[in-house]
Structures are given as C-alpha cells and as structure tokens.
C-alpha cells in the first residue's frame, strides 16, 4: 500500500525540507526537474516542438529545469511561455538561466493571444508548469484560457507534480489540464484519485526530489493506494458445500431478470457452496429454469434461515423499502447493491435509520449521490476532492457500514475512516452487470470469512483481476464473459 497525501501537506513537506533538513530550494528544484526529465525523455523525438508553460512559482521553476536538461540533450526546438508577476526567487533564478542559454521565451500577458494559441496548437508536447500543489481556487483569466487552449490542442501534455487546475479544495467543475503524463513529487496526491480527476492525470509516476525519509514518514495520510493483487487462503481439502458458505440473494424483477442470475453465478465462482435466491412470484418460473444450481424461493414474510451473508438489491426494482427494513431487522450480514441502495437512500431521506447487522454497500457514483442526499440532504458538499473523501468517511461512520464506491477507480472506506483506493483504469469493466458480479463476489467472501473489510478489499481486487483477464482475452465483453474469468481470478488469489 502507498500513502496518498494532501497536496497541501506536500507543500509543507517542501518547506520542512528547506528549514529543518536545510536543503536549499534550488537543490530540491534541480532534483525534481532532473528526475521529471528522465521520466519524460524516452517519449521525446528530436523533431518535437516543445512548449513550456511556466508559472511564477516553484512549479514553473521545475519546468525550467526540465527545459534546460532537454535543451542540453539536443531537444532545442523549444519555447518558454511565462505567466504571472509575483515570481518566486527560485523561479527567477531559473528564468535567468534560461535567458543565458538563449532559449526563446514569451511573456504571456504581453503577447497577443492568437500567437499563444498558435504556439500551443503547433506543439508536439506541452509541459505544464503553471500552478503545482499550491492552488486554492479555480483557474481564472489568462491562465484558464491557456489551459482551455491546451486541452483543445492535439499536443501531448506533461504535467509536473499535479495537472494545473487540480487541488485539494478546488471545485471539480473548474477547468484543469488534461495530461498524458504526470510526474508527481514526494508522494502521490489524493486529489488525483477522485473519480473525475484520475483520468486527467494520465500515466502517474512518483519521484522523490530529495525529501529526507524521516520527513516523508511524518506526512499524514488516512488514504492508501492499493498496489497489490488479491490474496485469499486456500480452501481446505475437506471443504464441501455447507462449509464453503451459503449466500441468500434478494433480487430480480420482471424488468431485470438477469442481475440476480449474474450475482448468483458470481457467488459460486467466488467459492460459495450454496446460493438461495428469493424473487418475486412473477419471475419465479424463469429464475428457476435459468439457474439450476440455485435454490429459488419466493419470500412471503417467512423467517429466514441463518445465511453466511445476504446480497440484497440486484435487479430488485423500485418500492422495496418495507422489505429492506425487514431484512435489516434480521441482523444478518448484508451486501447492499443497486436498487437496494436506492431503497436505503429513500428510507434515510424519510428520517428512518433502521438497525442492521454487518453491512457493505456497493454504490456506483450515481447511487452514492442518492445515498449521500438521503443521509445528509441536498446541501452535502462533494464539489472538491477533499470534500468527496470526507463525505465517504462521514457516510461510512454514520451508517456503521463499509462502502465500496465503483467508478473507473474503486474507493473502499469503513466506519473508522480507513480508506483504500484501487486503480481500475479498465473501461472494459464498465458494462451492464459488472456491478452484479462484484456484489456476488463480495457476498461470497463475507459469507465465508465474516470480515467486511477483507470481503470488500479482496473482492474488489478479484473483480479487477477478472476484468483484466477478460480484457486480455477479448478486449471488450459482456458480464457473462466476465464470469468465465472469475473462477480463474479467485484461484490466482489463493495463497
């Protein structure tokens, strides 16, 4: 696991490196720029036109160090575009060095915008050294116009530290650079791991610009980036259907008959030995015919046997609030998915907080919005990365639940505030029924291990691995095909 830091804490780390470890700012900048250049260099061609956007702060100074090393290696087809008037001492020094090297430069505020527009559109690479980690609010004025032009150009974009326009508390509806490559300093920044921002960072590489290890260890972090594969204990040789756990599924409706079937098959592929499906009377015959391995039942208010876990919601349809309250009252461990989450959000919006047993929720971003609105009202702030992460932690705490938030990333948070981010970045998994498969995996693991965190983290990792295997084999696929790779992904996780 790798720590994800607030951008503001890395700014403080930079200051401590200078004043506690006594490392001059120019040395830190030189190291940052050199390492960033070494990451970028293999992507360059000697004929490339390189345009550097250099802000007035240390991020602009980093970009100028990159420019100098590139120039020294023969990448001399360069243009430096300077912005800002309150220029830091270190940045001023590097602007003087660039002038001594004879590298062509323009002052953005003093240049006709048509010229700037043309230069940016004719670049092969644009280096983004505009703002860095110190941004406090949305980009405005000329800087915003430059970023908009960069995003409309065909040039590849290399951002230093973070794409300009991105910050811990900067609203997500503001404009920001869309980078192909980001080289970030010290630790990866949590603001880059919001569902709306990660894709705009491109490939992310982290380097250490000589920050001392004892200072890096002091940077606070309550969010971790998971960089490992799933890990499960092997089943014992004498395991059989009863000991492999029994999952009860409440799902399916006339409009959505396939969701519960996908979830049930996922439960089996994730090593459950028994699956019982409770469905509506009008889909009973179809469900029983489609799922010969599943015990299909109609729920009429009868007492439930004790299951290892319940999976509630896949393909359920609307109007399930009363039934959900009854299922909560059983106190059984539960994975709540899809329409089950919307039913829960409806109960919360009515001011009802039903007691429940161990609970895992698996919302996608839209369902998360409904859940947060039901819990906190329409005024809940999720308009910046920090607000988003805080909302997840607050929701998990208030609901006494573990959340698995699904997007191009996966965010897992429990009621203590512990949070892990899994980098999915696999758009092939964004297909109808993929979430039903994940729900089945998590429910099976919860039934077996009775550990919400283990079921959530390992289940999400297994889901990602199944998606990787399916993409490798087919490129794009449906969720039936995804299921075919799930058993293999589970087997690979066994240690």
CSV table of C-alpha atoms in Angstrom, one decimal:
chain,number,residue,atom,x,y,z
A,1,UNK,CA,0.0,0.0,0.0
A,2,UNK,CA,1.2,3.5,-0.8
A,3,UNK,CA,0.2,6.7,1.0
A,4,UNK,CA,-1.9,9.3,-0.7
A,5,UNK,CA,-1.1,12.7,0.6
A,6,UNK,CA,-2.9,16.0,0.6
A,7,UNK,CA,-1.2,18.4,-1.8
A,8,UNK,CA,-1.1,21.0,0.9
A,9,UNK,CA,0.9,18.6,3.1
A,10,UNK,CA,3.5,18.1,0.4
A,11,UNK,CA,3.8,21.9,0.2
A,12,UNK,CA,4.5,21.9,4.0
A,13,UNK,CA,7.0,19.0,3.4
A,14,UNK,CA,8.9,21.1,0.9
A,15,UNK,CA,9.2,23.9,3.5
A,16,UNK,CA,10.4,21.5,6.2
A,17,UNK,CA,13.0,20.0,3.8
A,18,UNK,CA,14.4,23.6,3.4
A,19,UNK,CA,14.2,24.7,7.0
A,20,UNK,CA,14.5,21.5,9.0
A,21,UNK,CA,16.7,19.4,6.8
A,22,UNK,CA,18.5,22.6,5.5
A,23,UNK,CA,18.2,21.6,1.8
A,24,UNK,CA,18.2,24.7,-0.4
A,25,UNK,CA,15.1,25.3,-2.5
A,26,UNK,CA,17.3,25.3,-5.7
A,27,UNK,CA,18.6,21.9,-4.9
A,28,UNK,CA,15.1,20.5,-4.4
A,29,UNK,CA,14.1,22.1,-7.7
A,30,UNK,CA,17.1,20.7,-9.5
A,31,UNK,CA,16.4,17.2,-8.3
A,32,UNK,CA,12.7,17.5,-9.1
A,33,UNK,CA,13.3,18.8,-12.6
A,34,UNK,CA,16.1,16.3,-13.4
A,35,UNK,CA,14.0,13.3,-12.3
A,36,UNK,CA,11.0,14.5,-14.1
A,37,UNK,CA,13.0,15.0,-17.3
A,38,UNK,CA,14.4,11.5,-17.1
A,39,UNK,CA,10.9,10.1,-16.9
A,40,UNK,CA,9.8,12.2,-19.9
A,41,UNK,CA,12.9,11.8,-22.1
A,42,UNK,CA,12.2,8.4,-23.6
A,43,UNK,CA,8.9,9.7,-25.0
A,44,UNK,CA,10.6,12.5,-27.0
A,45,UNK,CA,11.8,12.8,-30.6
A,46,UNK,CA,14.5,15.3,-31.7
A,47,UNK,CA,12.0,16.9,-34.1
A,48,UNK,CA,9.4,17.6,-31.4
A,49,UNK,CA,8.3,21.2,-30.8
A,50,UNK,CA,8.3,21.6,-27.0
A,51,UNK,CA,6.3,24.4,-25.4
A,52,UNK,CA,6.7,25.0,-21.7
A,53,UNK,CA,4.1,26.8,-19.7
A,54,UNK,CA,6.0,28.2,-16.8
A,55,UNK,CA,4.1,29.8,-13.9
A,56,UNK,CA,5.6,32.3,-11.4
A,57,UNK,CA,6.1,29.8,-8.5
A,58,UNK,CA,8.3,26.8,-7.9
A,59,UNK,CA,6.3,24.6,-10.3
A,60,UNK,CA,7.4,27.0,-13.1
A,61,UNK,CA,10.9,26.7,-11.8
A,62,UNK,CA,10.7,22.8,-12.0
A,63,UNK,CA,9.5,23.2,-15.6
A,64,UNK,CA,12.5,25.4,-16.4
A,65,UNK,CA,14.9,22.8,-15.0
A,66,UNK,CA,13.3,20.2,-17.3
A,67,UNK,CA,13.7,22.6,-20.2
A,68,UNK,CA,17.4,23.1,-19.5
A,69,UNK,CA,18.1,19.3,-19.4
A,70,UNK,CA,16.1,18.7,-22.6
A,71,UNK,CA,18.0,21.6,-24.3
A,72,UNK,CA,21.3,20.1,-23.2
A,73,UNK,CA,20.3,16.8,-24.7
A,74,UNK,CA,19.6,18.3,-28.1
A,75,UNK,CA,15.9,18.9,-27.8
A,76,UNK,CA,16.4,22.6,-28.7
A,77,UNK,CA,13.1,23.2,-30.6
A,78,UNK,CA,11.7,24.9,-27.5
A,79,UNK,CA,9.5,27.8,-26.5
A,80,UNK,CA,9.0,29.1,-22.9
A,81,UNK,CA,5.8,30.9,-22.1
A,82,UNK,CA,6.0,32.8,-18.8
A,83,UNK,CA,2.9,33.7,-16.8
A,84,UNK,CA,2.4,35.7,-13.6
A,85,UNK,CA,4.1,38.7,-12.0
A,86,UNK,CA,4.8,37.6,-8.4
A,87,UNK,CA,7.7,35.4,-9.2
A,88,UNK,CA,9.5,33.3,-6.6
A,89,UNK,CA,13.2,33.7,-6.0
A,90,UNK,CA,14.0,30.2,-7.3
A,91,UNK,CA,11.9,30.6,-10.4
A,92,UNK,CA,13.5,34.0,-11.0
A,93,UNK,CA,16.9,32.3,-10.9
A,94,UNK,CA,15.9,29.7,-13.5
A,95,UNK,CA,14.4,32.2,-15.8
A,96,UNK,CA,17.8,34.0,-15.8
A,97,UNK,CA,19.5,30.7,-16.6
A,98,UNK,CA,17.1,30.0,-19.5
A,99,UNK,CA,17.9,33.5,-20.8
A,100,UNK,CA,21.6,32.8,-20.6
A,101,UNK,CA,21.0,29.6,-22.6
A,102,UNK,CA,19.3,31.6,-25.3
A,103,UNK,CA,16.0,29.7,-25.1
A,104,UNK,CA,13.2,31.6,-26.8
A,105,UNK,CA,10.6,32.9,-24.4
A,106,UNK,CA,7.3,34.9,-24.4
A,107,UNK,CA,5.6,36.8,-21.6
A,108,UNK,CA,2.0,35.6,-21.9
A,109,UNK,CA,0.5,38.8,-20.5
A,110,UNK,CA,2.4,40.8,-23.1
A,111,UNK,CA,1.7,38.6,-26.1
A,112,UNK,CA,-1.3,38.6,-28.4
A,113,UNK,CA,-3.4,35.5,-27.6
A,114,UNK,CA,-3.6,34.5,-31.2
A,115,UNK,CA,0.2,33.9,-31.1
A,116,UNK,CA,-0.1,31.9,-27.9
A,117,UNK,CA,-3.0,29.9,-29.4
A,118,UNK,CA,-0.9,29.1,-32.5
A,119,UNK,CA,2.2,28.1,-30.5
A,120,UNK,CA,0.2,25.7,-28.3
A,121,UNK,CA,-1.6,24.2,-31.2
A,122,UNK,CA,1.6,23.6,-33.1
A,123,UNK,CA,3.4,21.9,-30.2
A,124,UNK,CA,4.2,18.2,-30.1
A,125,UNK,CA,4.5,18.4,-26.3
A,126,UNK,CA,3.3,21.0,-23.9
A,127,UNK,CA,4.9,21.0,-20.4
A,128,UNK,CA,2.5,22.1,-17.7
A,129,UNK,CA,4.4,24.0,-15.0
A,130,UNK,CA,1.7,26.6,-14.3
A,131,UNK,CA,0.3,26.0,-10.8
A,132,UNK,CA,1.5,23.0,-8.9
A,133,UNK,CA,0.2,22.0,-5.5
A,134,UNK,CA,-0.4,25.5,-4.1
A,135,UNK,CA,-3.7,26.2,-5.9
A,136,UNK,CA,-6.5,27.4,-3.7
A,137,UNK,CA,-9.3,28.1,-6.1
A,138,UNK,CA,-10.4,27.7,-9.7
A,139,UNK,CA,-8.2,28.9,-12.5
A,140,UNK,CA,-9.3,32.3,-13.9
A,141,UNK,CA,-8.4,34.8,-16.5
A,142,UNK,CA,-5.4,34.2,-18.8
A,143,UNK,CA,-4.3,31.0,-17.0
A,144,UNK,CA,-7.8,29.5,-17.5
A,145,UNK,CA,-7.7,30.5,-21.2
A,146,UNK,CA,-4.3,28.9,-21.7
A,147,UNK,CA,-5.4,25.6,-20.1
A,148,UNK,CA,-8.5,25.6,-22.2
A,149,UNK,CA,-6.3,26.0,-25.3
A,150,UNK,CA,-4.0,23.2,-24.2
A,151,UNK,CA,-6.9,20.9,-23.8
A,152,UNK,CA,-8.2,21.7,-27.3
A,153,UNK,CA,-4.8,21.1,-28.9
A,154,UNK,CA,-3.5,17.9,-30.3
A,155,UNK,CA,-0.3,18.1,-28.3
A,156,UNK,CA,0.6,15.6,-25.7
A,157,UNK,CA,0.8,17.1,-22.3
A,158,UNK,CA,3.3,16.5,-19.5
A,159,UNK,CA,2.3,17.9,-16.1
A,160,UNK,CA,4.8,18.5,-13.3
A,161,UNK,CA,3.5,17.4,-9.8
A,162,UNK,CA,-0.2,17.8,-10.5
A,163,UNK,CA,-2.1,19.0,-13.6
A,164,UNK,CA,-2.8,22.7,-13.3
A,165,UNK,CA,-6.3,23.4,-12.0
A,166,UNK,CA,-6.3,20.5,-9.6
A,167,UNK,CA,-6.2,21.0,-5.9
A,168,UNK,CA,-7.4,19.5,-2.6
A,169,UNK,CA,-10.2,22.0,-2.2
A,170,UNK,CA,-10.6,23.3,-5.7
A,171,UNK,CA,-14.2,22.6,-7.1
A,172,UNK,CA,-14.2,19.9,-9.7
A,173,UNK,CA,-16.3,21.9,-12.1
A,174,UNK,CA,-13.4,24.2,-12.7
A,175,UNK,CA,-11.1,23.8,-15.7
A,176,UNK,CA,-7.9,21.7,-15.4
A,177,UNK,CA,-5.2,20.4,-17.6
A,178,UNK,CA,-5.8,17.0,-19.2
A,179,UNK,CA,-2.3,15.4,-19.0
A,180,UNK,CA,-0.9,12.3,-20.8
A,181,UNK,CA,1.9,12.1,-18.2
A,182,UNK,CA,2.2,13.5,-14.6
A,183,UNK,CA,5.4,13.2,-12.6
A,184,UNK,CA,4.5,14.0,-9.0
A,185,UNK,CA,6.8,14.8,-6.2
A,186,UNK,CA,7.4,13.0,-2.9
A,187,UNK,CA,4.1,11.1,-2.6
A,188,UNK,CA,1.1,10.6,-4.8
A,189,UNK,CA,-1.6,13.2,-4.3
A,190,UNK,CA,-5.0,12.1,-3.1
A,191,UNK,CA,-6.7,14.9,-5.2
A,192,UNK,CA,-5.6,12.9,-8.3
A,193,UNK,CA,-7.6,9.9,-7.2
A,194,UNK,CA,-11.1,11.3,-7.4
A,195,UNK,CA,-13.4,9.6,-10.0
A,196,UNK,CA,-13.5,12.8,-12.0
A,197,UNK,CA,-9.7,13.6,-11.9
A,198,UNK,CA,-7.7,10.4,-12.2
A,199,UNK,CA,-8.1,10.1,-16.0
A,200,UNK,CA,-7.0,13.7,-16.4
A,201,UNK,CA,-3.6,12.9,-14.9
A,202,UNK,CA,-2.6,10.3,-17.5
A,203,UNK,CA,0.2,8.0,-16.5
A,204,UNK,CA,1.3,9.0,-13.0
A,205,UNK,CA,4.9,8.5,-11.9
A,206,UNK,CA,6.1,9.5,-8.4
A,207,UNK,CA,9.7,10.6,-7.7
A,208,UNK,CA,11.4,11.9,-4.6
A,209,UNK,CA,13.1,15.3,-5.1
A,210,UNK,CA,15.5,14.6,-2.2
A,211,UNK,CA,12.9,14.9,0.6
A,212,UNK,CA,14.5,13.2,3.6
A,213,UNK,CA,12.9,9.8,4.6
A,214,UNK,CA,12.3,11.0,8.2
A,215,UNK,CA,10.2,13.9,6.9
A,216,UNK,CA,8.3,11.8,4.4
A,217,UNK,CA,7.3,9.5,7.2
A,218,UNK,CA,5.7,12.4,9.0
A,219,UNK,CA,3.3,13.3,6.2
A,220,UNK,CA,-0.2,12.3,7.5
A,221,UNK,CA,-2.3,10.0,5.3
A,222,UNK,CA,-5.6,8.3,6.0
A,223,UNK,CA,-6.0,7.1,2.4
A,224,UNK,CA,-3.9,4.4,0.8
A,225,UNK,CA,-3.4,3.3,-2.8
A,226,UNK,CA,-3.5,-0.4,-3.2
A,227,UNK,CA,-0.7,-1.8,-5.4
A,228,UNK,CA,-1.1,-5.5,-4.8
A,229,UNK,CA,-3.3,-8.3,-6.1
A,230,UNK,CA,-5.9,-10.2,-4.1
A,231,UNK,CA,-4.9,-12.7,-1.5
A,232,UNK,CA,-7.1,-15.5,-0.1
A,233,UNK,CA,-6.4,-18.5,2.0
A,234,UNK,CA,-6.9,-21.8,0.0
A,235,UNK,CA,-9.9,-23.9,0.8
A,236,UNK,CA,-9.2,-26.9,2.9
A,237,UNK,CA,-9.2,-30.2,1.0
A,238,UNK,CA,-12.2,-31.4,3.0
A,239,UNK,CA,-14.4,-28.3,2.3
A,240,UNK,CA,-17.8,-29.1,0.9
A,241,UNK,CA,-20.9,-27.1,0.0
A,242,UNK,CA,-22.1,-26.3,3.6
A,243,UNK,CA,-18.6,-25.3,4.8
A,244,UNK,CA,-18.0,-23.1,1.8
A,245,UNK,CA,-20.8,-20.8,2.9
A,246,UNK,CA,-24.4,-20.1,1.9
A,247,UNK,CA,-25.4,-16.8,0.4
A,248,UNK,CA,-29.0,-15.7,0.3
A,249,UNK,CA,-29.9,-13.3,-2.6
A,250,UNK,CA,-32.9,-11.0,-2.7
A,251,UNK,CA,-33.1,-9.7,-6.2
A,252,UNK,CA,-34.6,-9.9,-9.7
A,253,UNK,CA,-37.8,-8.4,-11.1
A,254,UNK,CA,-39.8,-8.5,-14.3
A,255,UNK,CA,-37.8,-5.7,-15.8
A,256,UNK,CA,-34.4,-7.0,-14.6
A,257,UNK,CA,-34.3,-10.8,-14.6
A,258,UNK,CA,-30.6,-11.2,-15.4
A,259,UNK,CA,-29.0,-9.3,-12.5
A,260,UNK,CA,-29.7,-11.8,-9.8
A,261,UNK,CA,-28.6,-14.6,-12.0
A,262,UNK,CA,-25.2,-12.9,-12.6
A,263,UNK,CA,-24.8,-12.3,-8.9
A,264,UNK,CA,-25.6,-16.0,-8.1
A,265,UNK,CA,-23.1,-17.3,-10.6
A,266,UNK,CA,-20.5,-14.9,-9.2
A,267,UNK,CA,-21.2,-16.3,-5.7
A,268,UNK,CA,-20.4,-19.8,-6.9
A,269,UNK,CA,-17.3,-18.6,-8.8
A,270,UNK,CA,-16.1,-16.9,-5.7
A,271,UNK,CA,-16.3,-20.2,-3.8
A,272,UNK,CA,-19.7,-20.1,-2.2
A,273,UNK,CA,-21.1,-23.7,-1.8
A,274,UNK,CA,-24.8,-22.8,-1.7
A,275,UNK,CA,-26.9,-20.0,-3.1
A,276,UNK,CA,-30.6,-19.3,-2.4
A,277,UNK,CA,-32.5,-16.7,-4.5
A,278,UNK,CA,-35.6,-15.0,-3.2
A,279,UNK,CA,-37.5,-13.5,-6.0
A,280,UNK,CA,-41.0,-12.2,-6.9
A,281,UNK,CA,-43.7,-14.7,-7.8
A,282,UNK,CA,-44.0,-13.5,-11.4
A,283,UNK,CA,-40.3,-14.3,-12.2
A,284,UNK,CA,-40.1,-17.5,-10.1
A,285,UNK,CA,-40.5,-19.9,-13.1
A,286,UNK,CA,-38.0,-18.1,-15.2
A,287,UNK,CA,-35.4,-17.8,-12.4
A,288,UNK,CA,-35.8,-21.5,-11.5
A,289,UNK,CA,-35.3,-22.5,-15.1
A,290,UNK,CA,-32.3,-20.2,-15.7
A,291,UNK,CA,-30.4,-21.2,-12.5
A,292,UNK,CA,-30.4,-24.9,-11.9
A,293,UNK,CA,-27.6,-24.6,-9.3
A,294,UNK,CA,-29.6,-22.0,-7.3
A,295,UNK,CA,-32.3,-22.8,-4.8
A,296,UNK,CA,-35.0,-20.4,-6.0
A,297,UNK,CA,-37.7,-19.3,-3.5
A,298,UNK,CA,-40.5,-16.8,-3.0
A,299,UNK,CA,-40.3,-14.6,0.1
A,300,UNK,CA,-43.7,-14.2,1.8
A,301,UNK,CA,-42.5,-12.9,5.1
A,302,UNK,CA,-41.4,-16.2,6.5
A,303,UNK,CA,-38.5,-16.5,8.9
A,304,UNK,CA,-35.2,-16.7,7.2
A,305,UNK,CA,-32.6,-19.3,7.9
A,306,UNK,CA,-29.2,-18.1,9.0
A,307,UNK,CA,-27.1,-17.4,5.9
A,308,UNK,CA,-23.4,-16.6,5.8
A,309,UNK,CA,-24.5,-13.3,4.2
A,310,UNK,CA,-27.3,-11.8,2.3
A,311,UNK,CA,-26.9,-10.0,-1.1
A,312,UNK,CA,-29.8,-7.6,-1.5
A,313,UNK,CA,-30.8,-5.4,-4.4
A,314,UNK,CA,-29.5,-6.7,-7.8
A,315,UNK,CA,-32.3,-6.2,-10.3
A,316,UNK,CA,-34.8,-5.6,-7.5
A,317,UNK,CA,-36.7,-2.7,-8.9
A,318,UNK,CA,-38.5,0.1,-7.0
A,319,UNK,CA,-40.7,0.1,-4.0
A,320,UNK,CA,-38.6,-2.3,-1.8
A,321,UNK,CA,-38.3,-0.1,1.3
A,322,UNK,CA,-40.5,-2.1,3.6
A,323,UNK,CA,-38.9,-5.4,2.6
A,324,UNK,CA,-35.4,-3.9,3.1
A,325,UNK,CA,-36.4,-2.8,6.6
A,326,UNK,CA,-37.5,-6.4,7.4
A,327,UNK,CA,-34.2,-7.8,6.1
A,328,UNK,CA,-32.2,-5.3,8.1
A,329,UNK,CA,-34.1,-6.4,11.2
A,330,UNK,CA,-32.8,-10.0,10.8
A,331,UNK,CA,-29.3,-8.7,11.8
A,332,UNK,CA,-27.7,-10.9,9.2
A,333,UNK,CA,-24.5,-9.7,7.4
A,334,UNK,CA,-25.5,-8.0,4.2
A,335,UNK,CA,-24.1,-6.7,0.9
A,336,UNK,CA,-26.5,-4.0,-0.3
A,337,UNK,CA,-26.3,-3.3,-4.1
A,338,UNK,CA,-28.1,-1.4,-6.8
A,339,UNK,CA,-31.9,-0.9,-6.1
A,340,UNK,CA,-31.2,-2.0,-2.5
A,341,UNK,CA,-29.0,1.1,-2.1
A,342,UNK,CA,-31.7,3.4,-3.6
A,343,UNK,CA,-34.3,1.9,-1.2
A,344,UNK,CA,-32.0,2.6,1.7
A,345,UNK,CA,-31.5,6.1,0.5
A,346,UNK,CA,-35.2,6.5,0.4
A,347,UNK,CA,-35.6,5.3,4.0
A,348,UNK,CA,-32.8,7.7,5.1
A,349,UNK,CA,-34.5,10.6,3.3
A,350,UNK,CA,-37.6,9.9,5.3
A,351,UNK,CA,-35.6,10.1,8.5
A,352,UNK,CA,-35.5,6.4,9.1
A,353,UNK,CA,-32.3,4.8,10.3
A,354,UNK,CA,-33.2,1.1,10.6
A,355,UNK,CA,-30.8,-1.0,12.8
A,356,UNK,CA,-28.9,-3.6,10.8
A,357,UNK,CA,-26.2,-6.2,11.1
A,358,UNK,CA,-22.7,-6.1,9.4
A,359,UNK,CA,-23.3,-4.1,6.2
A,360,UNK,CA,-21.4,-3.5,3.0
A,361,UNK,CA,-22.7,-1.1,0.4
A,362,UNK,CA,-21.5,-1.1,-3.3
A,363,UNK,CA,-22.8,2.1,-4.9
A,364,UNK,CA,-21.7,3.5,-8.2
A,365,UNK,CA,-21.2,7.2,-8.3
A,366,UNK,CA,-24.9,7.9,-9.1
A,367,UNK,CA,-26.1,5.7,-6.3
A,368,UNK,CA,-23.6,7.3,-4.0
A,369,UNK,CA,-25.1,10.7,-4.7
A,370,UNK,CA,-28.6,9.4,-3.8
A,371,UNK,CA,-27.3,7.8,-0.7
A,372,UNK,CA,-25.5,11.0,0.5
A,373,UNK,CA,-28.5,13.1,-0.3
A,374,UNK,CA,-30.7,10.8,1.7
A,375,UNK,CA,-28.3,10.8,4.6
A,376,UNK,CA,-27.2,14.5,4.6
A,377,UNK,CA,-29.6,16.4,2.4
A,378,UNK,CA,-29.1,18.2,-0.9
A,379,UNK,CA,-26.5,20.6,0.6
A,380,UNK,CA,-23.9,17.9,1.1
A,381,UNK,CA,-20.6,19.2,-0.4
A,382,UNK,CA,-18.7,16.8,-2.7
A,383,UNK,CA,-17.5,19.5,-5.0
A,384,UNK,CA,-13.8,19.1,-4.3
A,385,UNK,CA,-11.5,16.1,-3.8
A,386,UNK,CA,-11.2,16.7,0.0
A,387,UNK,CA,-15.0,17.1,0.3
A,388,UNK,CA,-15.6,13.9,-1.6
A,389,UNK,CA,-13.2,11.9,0.6
A,390,UNK,CA,-14.7,13.4,3.8
A,391,UNK,CA,-18.2,12.6,2.6
A,392,UNK,CA,-17.3,9.0,2.1
A,393,UNK,CA,-15.7,8.7,5.5
A,394,UNK,CA,-18.6,10.5,7.2
A,395,UNK,CA,-21.2,8.3,5.4
A,396,UNK,CA,-19.5,5.1,6.4
A,397,UNK,CA,-19.3,6.3,10.0
A,398,UNK,CA,-22.9,7.4,10.2
A,399,UNK,CA,-24.2,4.2,8.6
A,400,UNK,CA,-21.9,1.9,10.5
A,401,UNK,CA,-21.0,0.3,7.1
A,402,UNK,CA,-18.3,-0.4,4.7
A,403,UNK,CA,-18.6,1.4,1.3
A,404,UNK,CA,-17.3,0.1,-2.0
A,405,UNK,CA,-17.7,3.1,-4.4
A,406,UNK,CA,-17.4,2.0,-8.0
A,407,UNK,CA,-16.1,4.2,-10.8
A,408,UNK,CA,-13.0,4.0,-13.0
A,409,UNK,CA,-11.4,3.7,-9.6
A,410,UNK,CA,-12.7,1.8,-6.5
A,411,UNK,CA,-12.8,3.6,-3.2
A,412,UNK,CA,-13.3,1.4,-0.1
A,413,UNK,CA,-13.9,3.0,3.3
A,414,UNK,CA,-15.0,1.6,6.6
A,415,UNK,CA,-16.7,3.3,9.6
A,416,UNK,CA,-13.3,4.0,11.3
A,417,UNK,CA,-12.4,6.2,8.3
A,418,UNK,CA,-9.9,3.8,6.9
A,419,UNK,CA,-9.8,4.2,3.1
A,420,UNK,CA,-8.1,2.4,0.2
A,421,UNK,CA,-8.2,3.3,-3.5
A,422,UNK,CA,-7.8,0.7,-6.2
A,423,UNK,CA,-6.7,1.9,-9.6
A,424,UNK,CA,-9.1,0.2,-12.0
A,425,UNK,CA,-8.5,2.2,-15.2
A,426,UNK,CA,-10.1,-0.7,-17.2
A,427,UNK,CA,-13.0,0.7,-19.1
A,428,UNK,CA,-13.9,-2.8,-20.3
A,429,UNK,CA,-15.3,-3.4,-16.8
A,430,UNK,CA,-17.8,-0.6,-17.3
A,431,UNK,CA,-20.5,-2.9,-18.7
A,432,UNK,CA,-24.1,-3.7,-17.6
A,433,UNK,CA,-24.0,-6.4,-15.0
A,434,UNK,CA,-20.4,-5.9,-13.9
A,435,UNK,CA,-21.6,-4.5,-10.5
A,436,UNK,CA,-23.9,-7.5,-10.0
A,437,UNK,CA,-20.8,-9.7,-10.4
A,438,UNK,CA,-18.9,-7.6,-7.9
A,439,UNK,CA,-21.8,-7.9,-5.4
A,440,UNK,CA,-21.8,-11.7,-5.7
A,441,UNK,CA,-18.0,-11.9,-5.1
A,442,UNK,CA,-18.2,-9.7,-2.0
A,443,UNK,CA,-21.2,-11.5,-0.6
A,444,UNK,CA,-19.5,-14.9,-1.1
A,445,UNK,CA,-16.4,-13.7,0.7
A,446,UNK,CA,-18.4,-12.1,3.5
A,447,UNK,CA,-20.3,-15.3,4.0
A,448,UNK,CA,-17.1,-17.3,4.2
A,449,UNK,CA,-14.9,-15.0,6.3
A,450,UNK,CA,-17.4,-12.8,8.3
A,451,UNK,CA,-15.0,-9.9,7.8
A,452,UNK,CA,-16.4,-6.9,5.9
A,453,UNK,CA,-13.0,-5.3,5.2
A,454,UNK,CA,-11.5,-8.5,3.8
A,455,UNK,CA,-14.6,-9.2,1.7
A,456,UNK,CA,-14.6,-5.7,0.3
A,457,UNK,CA,-10.9,-5.3,-0.5
A,458,UNK,CA,-10.2,-8.8,-1.7
A,459,UNK,CA,-13.5,-8.9,-3.5
A,460,UNK,CA,-12.8,-5.7,-5.4
A,461,UNK,CA,-9.3,-6.8,-6.3
A,462,UNK,CA,-10.6,-10.2,-7.6
A,463,UNK,CA,-13.2,-8.3,-9.7
A,464,UNK,CA,-10.5,-6.1,-11.2
A,465,UNK,CA,-8.3,-9.2,-12.0
A,466,UNK,CA,-11.2,-10.9,-13.7
A,467,UNK,CA,-11.7,-7.8,-15.8
A,468,UNK,CA,-8.0,-7.7,-16.7
A,469,UNK,CA,-8.1,-11.4,-17.8
A,470,UNK,CA,-11.2,-10.8,-19.8
A,471,UNK,CA,-9.8,-7.7,-21.5
A,472,UNK,CA,-6.6,-9.5,-22.3
A,473,UNK,CA,-8.5,-12.4,-23.9
A,474,UNK,CA,-11.3,-10.5,-25.7
A,475,UNK,CA,-10.8,-6.7,-25.4
A,476,UNK,CA,-14.4,-5.9,-24.7
A,477,UNK,CA,-17.0,-8.3,-23.4
A,478,UNK,CA,-20.3,-8.7,-21.6
A,479,UNK,CA,-20.7,-9.7,-18.0
A,480,UNK,CA,-21.4,-13.4,-18.9
A,481,UNK,CA,-18.0,-13.4,-20.4
A,482,UNK,CA,-16.6,-11.7,-17.3
A,483,UNK,CA,-18.0,-14.6,-15.2
A,484,UNK,CA,-16.0,-17.1,-17.2
A,485,UNK,CA,-12.7,-15.5,-15.9
A,486,UNK,CA,-13.9,-15.0,-12.3
A,487,UNK,CA,-13.0,-18.5,-11.1
A,488,UNK,CA,-9.5,-18.2,-12.5
A,489,UNK,CA,-9.1,-14.8,-10.8
A,490,UNK,CA,-10.1,-16.4,-7.5
A,491,UNK,CA,-7.8,-19.3,-8.0
A,492,UNK,CA,-4.9,-16.9,-8.7
A,493,UNK,CA,-5.7,-15.1,-5.4
A,494,UNK,CA,-5.2,-18.3,-3.4
A,495,UNK,CA,-2.0,-18.5,-1.4
